[in-house]
Amino acid sequence: MAAVETTLQLTVDKILIYYDLPQLFIAKDQVDGKYVCMNVDSENEYPKYISIRVSTNKLNELILGKMDLRTAFQSSETGVWYFVTFNENGDYITDAINFSVVDEKYLPEEGFFFPEIETNDNLIIKEATEKNNAIVHLSFSDAFNRESMDIELLGDFIKLFQNLVKYSYKKAVSTVKNRPDLERSENYTLRAFETSPGSFNIHLESAAKTDLFGYSNVEIALKRIDEIIGDVSQKDALLDKIKTYRGHAVNAYKKILENIIDNNINVSYKWTSPFNNKVTGRKINRIYAEKAIEIMTGKDDLGSEVREFVGIVTEVDYDKGTWRIIDEEDNKPYSGKSTPSLEGITIHTKRYKFICDEVVEMIKITQKEKTSYNLLSFTELR
Amino acid sequence: MATTYYEILPESCPEIDAKPASNEKFYRLIRAKPAINGDFQSKRMKQPNALFKDISECILSAVSIYKQTEMDIKKLPSLKGKIPAIITLTPTDGLIKQTFTNPHYSWWRAKEFEIENSITYI
């Protein structure tokens, strides 16, 4: 074999197999060319990989399980193979080589495929791979399985689903402190890029980019939605799970269920991401929605989102029952109304803890949300 | 009681959402029978100075295991010839977390882990 003087710097796009170190991964070069890299020696201080540049077609054949890894590495579309090693900065650097026949020690055994993919989920996996992003397929059909839908109803459901994702995400990250990156709205925002027949399918992707390992923050929400749309025959277990998302997320979920019942619509979704690499999802029909609503009926506190503010009260109107407090945690003002009397509160000098019910309303005309707070109780702090 | 780990781990490691195993079975490749401690050491322990800038130090300090009793990863060039084994991890054997592609887990091994009582050869 003769070495060709072609040195490239690769960056990892997606790790497919990890075993004590990356064993198999997809990488890209500076011009977005895709490479499949496979570990051939992990005993030395730095591992050594063999790599081939792959076209989108060949990559898809690998992803879809139409080609095994051995076949892929036995021939190179460019006629060049690469050894990939680390340089002193930990960058992946290629060293091009020409093989007439690839040495057996650099080849996997026959029948090794990329991590398993269910055949009926090929499209969503393919989209997740090509876009390197989390993908959601949201599907609708009416009681007659018709592939068309009232546009107003469609708009409502898409908005409701986005709200469910948004509030599930916010609930999940609400306990994480000092991570402003997690608070960005792009983390939970979905964007439509395609439709397909079957039932009426809308293909959505995360508005945020994935990390190095193909992980998308929207997965935080999608995993939780999978959980709350659980087995309705296990009432107590499901209610316990739903309780952990009490507040806006449960309200959004209930609205979806109520709409399904009112309109006799079947709604399903499935999702995947390059990191997750498996497809999960749920289907909700009218019967399921009725059972789920029944489980939540009478549990009024499920929809209550309790917020706590600690700080100095800057305004109080005892007659109108309104107040304003500067929360010490984010240094922002919050205002609202009060259920208990505000008598006894001193402004500007003393610190208080306010326990409030947070209510989010959609303004019909602008479709924007309005958040308001109702003070449930307060305590003077020393 | 706080867990004592087999390896020196970086700060904030194991990761916050790692959990104890509950008598679950995992797949691991070993060099030869019987398995020895070296078969359950992380990349970081084996190669303390190697630089892997894409992988966190915490993950590098974990042992890879698969929550599946049959895997074909030993078909890969660098894993050819290794021997598959099943280990059963109890809550005292350390913490685990699903990382990378399912069913891969990272395992931060506790000192209490006893190879001979935990391993079955396939």
Coordinates of C-alpha atoms in Angstrom, one line a residue:
Chain A
M1 CA 0.0 0.0 0.0
A2 CA 1.3 3.5 -0.8
A3 CA 0.6 6.4 1.4
V4 CA -1.0 9.4 -0.2
E5 CA -0.3 12.8 1.3
T6 CA -3.7 13.8 2.3
T7 CA -4.2 15.0 5.9
L8 CA -7.6 16.0 7.1
Q9 CA -8.9 17.1 10.4
L10 CA -12.2 15.3 11.3
T11 CA -14.7 16.2 13.9
V12 CA -17.1 13.6 15.4
D13 CA -20.6 13.9 14.1
K14 CA -22.2 10.9 15.9
I15 CA -20.9 8.1 18.0
L16 CA -22.6 4.9 16.9
I17 CA -20.9 2.3 19.1
Y18 CA -19.1 3.2 22.3
Y19 CA -17.2 0.6 24.3
D20 CA -14.7 2.1 26.7
L21 CA -14.0 4.6 23.9
P22 CA -15.6 5.4 20.6
Q23 CA -15.5 2.2 18.5
L24 CA -17.6 3.3 15.5
F25 CA -18.5 6.8 14.7
I26 CA -19.5 9.1 11.8
A27 CA -17.3 12.1 11.4
K28 CA -17.1 15.1 9.0
D29 CA -14.3 17.1 7.5
Q30 CA -14.1 20.9 7.0
V31 CA -16.4 20.8 4.0
D32 CA -19.0 18.5 5.6
G33 CA -17.9 15.4 3.9
K34 CA -19.0 12.3 5.9
Y35 CA -16.7 9.6 7.1
V36 CA -17.3 6.3 8.9
C37 CA -14.5 5.7 11.4
M38 CA -13.9 2.3 13.0
N39 CA -11.5 1.5 15.8
V40 CA -8.8 -1.0 14.9
D41 CA -6.4 -0.7 17.8
S42 CA -7.4 0.4 21.3
E43 CA -4.3 -0.9 23.2
N44 CA -2.0 2.0 22.5
E45 CA -2.0 5.3 24.3
Y46 CA -4.1 6.7 21.5
P47 CA -6.5 4.5 19.6
K48 CA -6.2 4.1 15.9
Y49 CA -9.2 4.1 13.5
I50 CA -9.7 3.1 9.9
S51 CA -12.0 5.4 7.9
I52 CA -13.7 5.8 4.6
R53 CA -15.4 8.8 3.1
V54 CA -19.0 7.9 2.3
S55 CA -21.7 9.3 0.0
T56 CA -25.2 10.0 1.4
N57 CA -26.4 6.9 -0.4
K58 CA -23.8 4.6 1.1
L59 CA -24.4 6.1 4.6
N60 CA -28.1 5.6 4.2
E61 CA -27.6 1.9 3.2
L62 CA -25.5 1.5 6.4
I63 CA -28.1 3.2 8.5
L64 CA -31.0 1.3 7.0
G65 CA -29.2 -2.0 7.5
K66 CA -28.9 -2.7 3.8
M67 CA -25.1 -2.9 3.9
D68 CA -23.0 -4.5 6.6
L69 CA -19.9 -2.7 7.9
R70 CA -17.5 -5.3 6.4
T71 CA -18.9 -4.7 2.9
A72 CA -18.7 -0.9 3.5
F73 CA -15.0 -1.0 4.4
Q74 CA -14.0 -3.5 1.7
S75 CA -14.4 -0.9 -0.9
S76 CA -14.0 2.9 -0.8
E77 CA -16.0 5.1 -3.1
T78 CA -13.1 7.5 -3.4
G79 CA -10.5 4.7 -3.7
V80 CA -8.8 6.0 -0.6
W81 CA -8.9 4.7 3.0
Y82 CA -7.6 6.7 6.0
F83 CA -6.0 5.8 9.2
V84 CA -7.3 8.2 11.8
T85 CA -5.3 9.0 15.0
F86 CA -5.2 11.8 17.5
N87 CA -2.7 14.6 17.4
E88 CA -1.2 16.3 20.5
N89 CA -4.4 18.5 20.8
G90 CA -6.7 15.5 20.7
D91 CA -7.9 16.3 17.2
Y92 CA -8.7 13.4 14.8
I93 CA -6.2 13.6 12.0
T94 CA -6.3 11.4 8.9
D95 CA -3.5 9.8 7.0
A96 CA -4.6 8.6 3.6
I97 CA -3.7 5.1 2.4
N98 CA -4.4 3.1 -0.7
F99 CA -5.4 -0.6 -0.3
S100 CA -5.5 -3.0 -3.1
V101 CA -7.2 -5.4 -0.7
V102 CA -8.0 -4.3 2.8
D103 CA -6.1 -6.3 5.4
E104 CA -8.3 -8.7 7.4
K105 CA -7.2 -7.2 10.7
Y106 CA -8.8 -3.9 9.7
L107 CA -12.2 -5.4 8.8
P108 CA -15.1 -6.4 11.1
E109 CA -16.6 -9.9 10.8
E110 CA -19.4 -10.4 8.4
G111 CA -22.9 -9.4 9.5
F112 CA -22.1 -6.4 11.7
F113 CA -24.6 -3.7 11.0
F114 CA -25.1 -0.2 12.3
P115 CA -27.2 -0.3 15.6
E116 CA -30.5 -1.9 14.9
I117 CA -33.2 0.0 13.2
E118 CA -36.8 -1.0 12.9
T119 CA -37.8 -1.2 9.3
N120 CA -41.1 0.7 9.6
D121 CA -39.3 3.5 11.3
N122 CA -36.7 3.9 8.5
L123 CA -38.0 7.3 7.4
I124 CA -37.8 9.0 10.7
I125 CA -34.4 7.5 11.4
K126 CA -33.2 8.6 8.0
E127 CA -34.4 12.1 8.7
A128 CA -32.8 12.2 12.1
T129 CA -29.5 11.1 10.6
E130 CA -29.6 13.4 7.6
K131 CA -30.6 16.4 9.7
N132 CA -28.6 15.3 12.7
N133 CA -31.5 16.4 14.8
A134 CA -34.4 15.2 16.9
I135 CA -37.3 14.4 14.7
V136 CA -41.0 14.1 15.7
H137 CA -43.7 12.7 13.4
L138 CA -47.1 13.9 14.6
S139 CA -50.1 12.1 12.9
F140 CA -53.8 12.8 12.8
S141 CA -56.7 10.8 11.5
D142 CA -60.4 11.1 12.1
A143 CA -62.8 8.4 13.1
F144 CA -63.0 7.3 9.5
N145 CA -59.2 7.2 9.1
R146 CA -59.4 10.0 6.5
E147 CA -56.1 11.6 5.5
S148 CA -57.5 15.1 5.5
M149 CA -58.3 17.4 8.4
D150 CA -60.0 20.6 9.2
I151 CA -57.3 23.3 9.0
E152 CA -58.5 25.1 12.1
L153 CA -58.5 21.8 14.1
L154 CA -55.1 20.9 12.7
G155 CA -53.7 24.3 13.9
D156 CA -55.2 23.8 17.3
F157 CA -53.6 20.4 17.8
I158 CA -50.2 21.5 16.6
K159 CA -50.3 24.4 19.0
L160 CA -51.4 22.1 21.8
F161 CA -48.7 19.6 21.1
Q162 CA -46.1 22.3 21.1
N163 CA -47.4 23.6 24.4
L164 CA -47.2 20.1 25.9
V165 CA -43.5 19.8 24.7
K166 CA -42.8 23.3 26.1
Y167 CA -44.3 22.8 29.5
S168 CA -43.0 19.3 29.9
Y169 CA -39.5 20.7 29.1
K170 CA -39.8 23.6 31.5
K171 CA -41.0 21.4 34.3
A172 CA -38.2 19.0 33.8
V173 CA -35.5 21.6 33.8
S174 CA -37.1 23.8 36.5
T175 CA -34.9 22.3 39.2
V176 CA -31.7 22.8 37.4
K177 CA -29.9 25.9 38.5
N178 CA -27.3 28.1 36.8
R179 CA -27.9 26.7 33.3
P180 CA -29.1 29.6 31.2
D181 CA -28.5 27.5 28.1
L182 CA -31.3 25.2 29.2
E183 CA -33.8 28.2 29.4
R184 CA -33.6 29.1 25.7
S185 CA -36.9 28.6 23.9
E186 CA -35.3 26.9 21.0
N187 CA -34.7 23.9 23.2
Y188 CA -38.4 23.0 23.2
T189 CA -39.5 24.7 20.0
L190 CA -40.4 22.4 17.1
R191 CA -40.3 23.3 13.4
A192 CA -42.3 21.6 10.6
F193 CA -40.3 20.6 7.5
E194 CA -42.3 18.0 5.8
T195 CA -45.7 16.2 5.5
S196 CA -46.4 12.7 4.4
P197 CA -49.5 10.5 3.8
G198 CA -50.6 7.5 5.9
S199 CA -52.6 9.2 8.3
F200 CA -51.9 13.0 8.1
N201 CA -48.3 13.2 9.2
I202 CA -46.4 16.3 10.0
H203 CA -42.7 16.0 10.3
L204 CA -41.1 18.2 12.9
E205 CA -37.5 18.9 14.0
S206 CA -36.0 20.6 17.0
A207 CA -35.2 24.3 16.5
A208 CA -32.0 23.7 18.5
K209 CA -29.0 21.9 17.2
T210 CA -27.9 18.6 18.7
D211 CA -24.7 18.2 20.7
L212 CA -21.6 16.3 19.7
F213 CA -23.3 13.0 20.5
G214 CA -26.5 13.7 18.6
Y215 CA -28.3 14.6 21.8
S216 CA -31.1 17.2 21.5
N217 CA -32.5 19.0 24.6
V218 CA -36.1 18.5 23.3
E219 CA -35.6 14.8 24.2
I220 CA -36.0 15.9 27.8
A221 CA -39.6 16.8 27.1
L222 CA -40.3 14.0 24.7
K223 CA -39.2 11.3 27.2
R224 CA -41.5 12.8 29.8
I225 CA -44.5 12.9 27.4
D226 CA -43.9 9.2 26.7
E227 CA -44.2 8.7 30.4
I228 CA -47.4 10.6 31.1
I229 CA -49.1 8.9 28.1
G230 CA -48.8 5.6 29.9
D231 CA -50.8 2.5 30.5
V232 CA -54.3 3.6 31.6
S233 CA -55.0 0.2 33.1
Q234 CA -52.4 0.9 35.8
K235 CA -54.3 3.9 37.2
D236 CA -52.3 4.6 40.4
A237 CA -48.9 4.2 38.7
L238 CA -50.0 6.5 35.9
L239 CA -51.5 9.1 38.2
D240 CA -48.2 9.1 40.2
K241 CA -46.3 9.8 37.0
I242 CA -48.7 12.5 35.9
K243 CA -48.4 14.2 39.3
T244 CA -44.7 14.7 38.8
Y245 CA -45.6 17.0 35.9
R246 CA -48.4 18.9 37.7
G247 CA -49.1 22.4 36.5
H248 CA -48.9 23.7 33.0
A249 CA -47.7 20.4 31.4
V250 CA -50.7 18.5 32.8
N251 CA -53.0 21.3 31.7
A252 CA -51.6 21.1 28.2
Y253 CA -52.0 17.4 28.2
K254 CA -55.6 17.6 29.4
K255 CA -56.5 20.1 26.6
I256 CA -55.2 17.6 24.0
L257 CA -57.2 14.8 25.5
E258 CA -60.4 17.0 25.7
N259 CA -59.9 18.0 22.0
I260 CA -59.5 14.4 21.0
I261 CA -62.7 13.5 22.8
D262 CA -64.6 16.5 21.4
N263 CA -63.5 15.9 17.8
N264 CA -63.2 12.1 17.8
I265 CA -59.7 12.4 16.4
N266 CA -56.8 9.9 16.6
V267 CA -53.5 11.5 17.4
S268 CA -50.2 9.8 17.5
Y269 CA -46.6 10.8 17.5
K270 CA -43.2 9.1 17.3
W271 CA -39.8 10.5 17.8
T272 CA -36.1 9.7 17.6
S273 CA -32.8 11.5 17.6
P274 CA -29.3 10.6 16.5
F275 CA -28.4 10.1 20.2
N276 CA -31.4 8.0 21.1
N277 CA -31.3 5.9 18.0
K278 CA -34.6 4.2 18.7
V279 CA -38.1 5.2 17.8
T280 CA -40.7 5.6 20.6
G281 CA -44.1 7.1 20.5
R282 CA -47.7 7.0 21.6
K283 CA -51.2 6.8 20.1
I284 CA -54.2 8.4 21.6
N285 CA -57.7 7.7 20.5
R286 CA -61.0 8.8 22.0
I287 CA -61.2 5.7 24.3
Y288 CA -57.8 6.2 25.7
A289 CA -58.4 10.0 26.1
E290 CA -61.6 9.3 28.1
K291 CA -59.8 6.8 30.4
A292 CA -56.9 9.2 30.9
I293 CA -59.2 12.1 31.7
E294 CA -61.1 9.8 34.2
I295 CA -57.9 9.1 36.0
M296 CA -57.2 12.8 36.4
T297 CA -60.8 13.8 37.3
G298 CA -61.2 15.1 40.8
K299 CA -57.5 15.8 41.2
D300 CA -57.8 19.5 41.0
D301 CA -54.3 20.3 42.1
L302 CA -52.9 18.5 39.1
G303 CA -53.3 21.7 37.0
S304 CA -51.9 24.0 39.7
E305 CA -48.4 25.4 39.1
V306 CA -47.1 26.7 42.4
R307 CA -44.4 29.4 42.2
E308 CA -42.4 30.7 45.2
F309 CA -40.9 34.2 45.3
V310 CA -38.6 35.5 48.0
G311 CA -37.6 39.2 48.2
I312 CA -38.7 42.7 48.9
V313 CA -42.3 43.8 48.3
T314 CA -42.3 47.1 46.3
E315 CA -46.0 47.7 45.9
V316 CA -49.2 46.7 47.7
D317 CA -52.7 47.9 47.1
Y318 CA -54.7 46.7 50.1
D319 CA -58.0 47.6 48.5
K320 CA -57.5 46.1 45.1
G321 CA -55.5 43.1 46.6
T322 CA -52.6 43.6 44.2
W323 CA -48.9 43.4 44.9
R324 CA -45.4 43.4 43.3
I325 CA -42.3 41.6 44.6
I326 CA -38.7 41.5 43.4
D327 CA -37.6 37.9 43.4
E328 CA -34.1 37.5 44.7
E329 CA -33.3 34.6 42.6
D330 CA -33.6 36.3 39.2
N331 CA -33.9 39.9 40.4
K332 CA -37.1 40.3 38.3
P333 CA -40.3 41.9 39.4
Y334 CA -43.5 39.7 39.7
S335 CA -46.9 41.1 40.3
G336 CA -50.4 39.7 40.8
K337 CA -53.6 39.5 42.8
S338 CA -54.1 37.9 46.2
T339 CA -56.5 35.5 47.8
P340 CA -55.6 36.3 51.4
S341 CA -55.7 39.9 52.7
L342 CA -52.4 41.8 52.2
E343 CA -52.8 43.7 55.5
G344 CA -49.6 43.7 57.5
I345 CA -47.2 43.6 54.6
T346 CA -44.6 46.4 54.8
I347 CA -43.1 47.5 51.5
H348 CA -39.4 48.2 50.7
T349 CA -37.9 47.2 54.0
K350 CA -38.9 43.6 54.9
R351 CA -38.3 40.3 53.1
Y352 CA -41.2 38.0 52.3
K353 CA -41.8 34.6 50.9
F354 CA -44.8 34.6 48.5
I355 CA -46.4 31.3 47.5
C356 CA -48.4 31.8 44.3
D357 CA -50.5 29.9 41.8
E358 CA -49.2 30.6 38.3
V359 CA -51.8 30.8 35.6
V360 CA -51.0 31.0 31.9
E361 CA -53.7 32.2 29.5
M362 CA -53.7 32.4 25.7
I363 CA -54.8 35.8 24.4
K364 CA -57.1 34.9 21.6
I365 CA -56.3 37.7 19.1
T366 CA -52.5 37.7 19.4
Q367 CA -52.1 34.0 20.3
K368 CA -49.5 35.2 22.9
E369 CA -49.4 33.9 26.4
K370 CA -50.2 35.9 29.4
T371 CA -48.9 34.7 32.8
S372 CA -50.5 35.9 36.0
Y373 CA -50.0 35.1 39.7
N374 CA -52.5 34.7 42.5
L375 CA -50.9 34.9 45.9
L376 CA -52.0 31.9 48.0
S377 CA -50.0 32.7 51.2
F378 CA -47.1 34.8 52.4
T379 CA -44.6 34.7 55.2
E380 CA -42.3 37.5 56.6
L381 CA -38.7 36.4 56.6
R382 CA -36.1 37.5 59.1
Chain B
M1 CA -23.3 4.7 53.3
A2 CA -21.2 6.5 50.7
T3 CA -19.9 4.3 47.9
T4 CA -16.1 3.9 47.6
Y5 CA -15.2 3.6 44.0
Y6 CA -12.6 1.3 42.5
E7 CA -11.1 4.1 40.5
I8 CA -10.3 7.7 41.3
L9 CA -13.1 9.7 39.7
P10 CA -13.1 13.4 38.7
E11 CA -15.3 15.9 40.5
S12 CA -19.0 15.6 40.2
C13 CA -18.7 12.0 39.0
P14 CA -20.6 9.8 38.8
E15 CA -23.1 12.0 37.0
I16 CA -26.1 13.2 39.0
D17 CA -28.6 10.9 37.3
A18 CA -26.5 7.8 37.7
K19 CA -28.4 5.1 39.7
P20 CA -27.5 1.9 41.5
A21 CA -28.1 -1.3 39.6
S22 CA -30.8 -3.6 40.9
N23 CA -29.5 -7.1 40.2
E24 CA -29.5 -6.5 36.5
K25 CA -27.5 -8.4 34.0
F26 CA -25.0 -6.7 31.7
Y27 CA -22.8 -7.8 28.8
R28 CA -19.0 -7.2 29.0
L29 CA -16.1 -8.5 27.0
I30 CA -13.1 -9.9 28.8
R31 CA -9.6 -10.9 27.6
A32 CA -9.6 -14.5 28.9
K33 CA -11.2 -16.8 31.5
P34 CA -11.2 -16.3 34.4
A35 CA -11.9 -12.6 34.3
I36 CA -9.5 -10.4 36.2
N37 CA -9.7 -6.9 37.6
G38 CA -8.1 -5.5 34.4
D39 CA -11.2 -6.7 32.5
F40 CA -13.3 -4.2 34.5
Q41 CA -11.2 -1.1 34.3
S42 CA -12.0 2.1 32.5
K43 CA -10.1 3.6 29.6
R44 CA -8.9 6.4 31.9
M45 CA -7.4 3.9 34.4
K46 CA -5.7 2.0 31.7
Q47 CA -4.4 5.1 29.9
P48 CA -4.2 7.9 32.4
N49 CA -2.6 10.4 30.0
A50 CA -4.5 9.8 26.8
L51 CA -6.4 12.8 25.5
F52 CA -10.0 12.3 24.4
K53 CA -11.3 15.8 24.0
D54 CA -14.8 14.6 22.8
I55 CA -15.5 12.4 25.8
S56 CA -16.0 13.7 29.3
E57 CA -13.5 12.6 32.0
C58 CA -16.4 11.1 34.0
I59 CA -17.5 8.9 31.1
L60 CA -13.9 7.9 30.4
S61 CA -13.6 6.8 34.0
A62 CA -16.5 4.5 33.6
V63 CA -16.6 0.9 32.4
S64 CA -18.7 0.2 29.3
I65 CA -21.4 -2.4 29.7
Y66 CA -24.5 -3.4 27.7
K67 CA -27.9 -4.1 29.1
Q68 CA -28.4 -7.0 26.8
T69 CA -27.2 -10.5 27.1
E70 CA -26.2 -10.9 23.4
M71 CA -24.2 -8.4 21.4
D72 CA -22.2 -8.6 18.2
I73 CA -19.7 -5.9 19.0
K74 CA -17.0 -8.5 19.3
K75 CA -17.2 -8.6 15.5
L76 CA -15.5 -5.2 15.4
P77 CA -11.7 -5.3 14.6
S78 CA -10.5 -4.1 18.0
L79 CA -12.7 -6.4 20.0
K80 CA -12.2 -9.6 17.9
G81 CA -11.1 -12.6 20.0
K82 CA -12.5 -11.2 23.3
I83 CA -14.8 -13.4 25.4
P84 CA -18.3 -12.4 26.2
A85 CA -19.4 -12.5 29.8
I86 CA -22.5 -11.6 31.7
I87 CA -22.2 -9.7 35.0
T88 CA -25.0 -9.2 37.5
L89 CA -24.7 -5.9 39.2
T90 CA -26.2 -5.3 42.6
P91 CA -26.9 -2.0 44.3
T92 CA -23.6 -2.1 46.1
D93 CA -21.6 -2.6 42.9
G94 CA -21.5 1.1 41.9
L95 CA -23.6 3.4 39.8
I96 CA -24.8 3.0 36.2
K97 CA -26.2 5.4 33.6
Q98 CA -27.5 4.8 30.1
T99 CA -25.1 6.7 27.8
F100 CA -24.5 6.9 24.1
T101 CA -26.7 4.5 22.1
N102 CA -29.1 2.3 24.0
P103 CA -28.4 -0.4 25.5
H104 CA -25.0 1.0 26.3
Y105 CA -24.4 1.9 30.0
S106 CA -21.5 3.5 31.8
W107 CA -20.7 1.8 35.1
W108 CA -18.7 3.5 37.8
R109 CA -17.5 0.5 39.7
A110 CA -17.5 0.3 43.5
K111 CA -14.7 -1.3 45.4
E112 CA -17.3 -3.8 46.7
F113 CA -17.8 -5.4 43.3
E114 CA -16.5 -9.0 43.4
I115 CA -15.8 -10.5 40.1
E116 CA -16.1 -14.2 40.9
N117 CA -19.6 -13.7 42.5
S118 CA -21.0 -11.6 39.7
I119 CA -19.8 -13.2 36.5
T120 CA -21.2 -15.8 34.2
Y121 CA -19.4 -16.9 31.0
I122 CA -21.4 -17.3 27.9

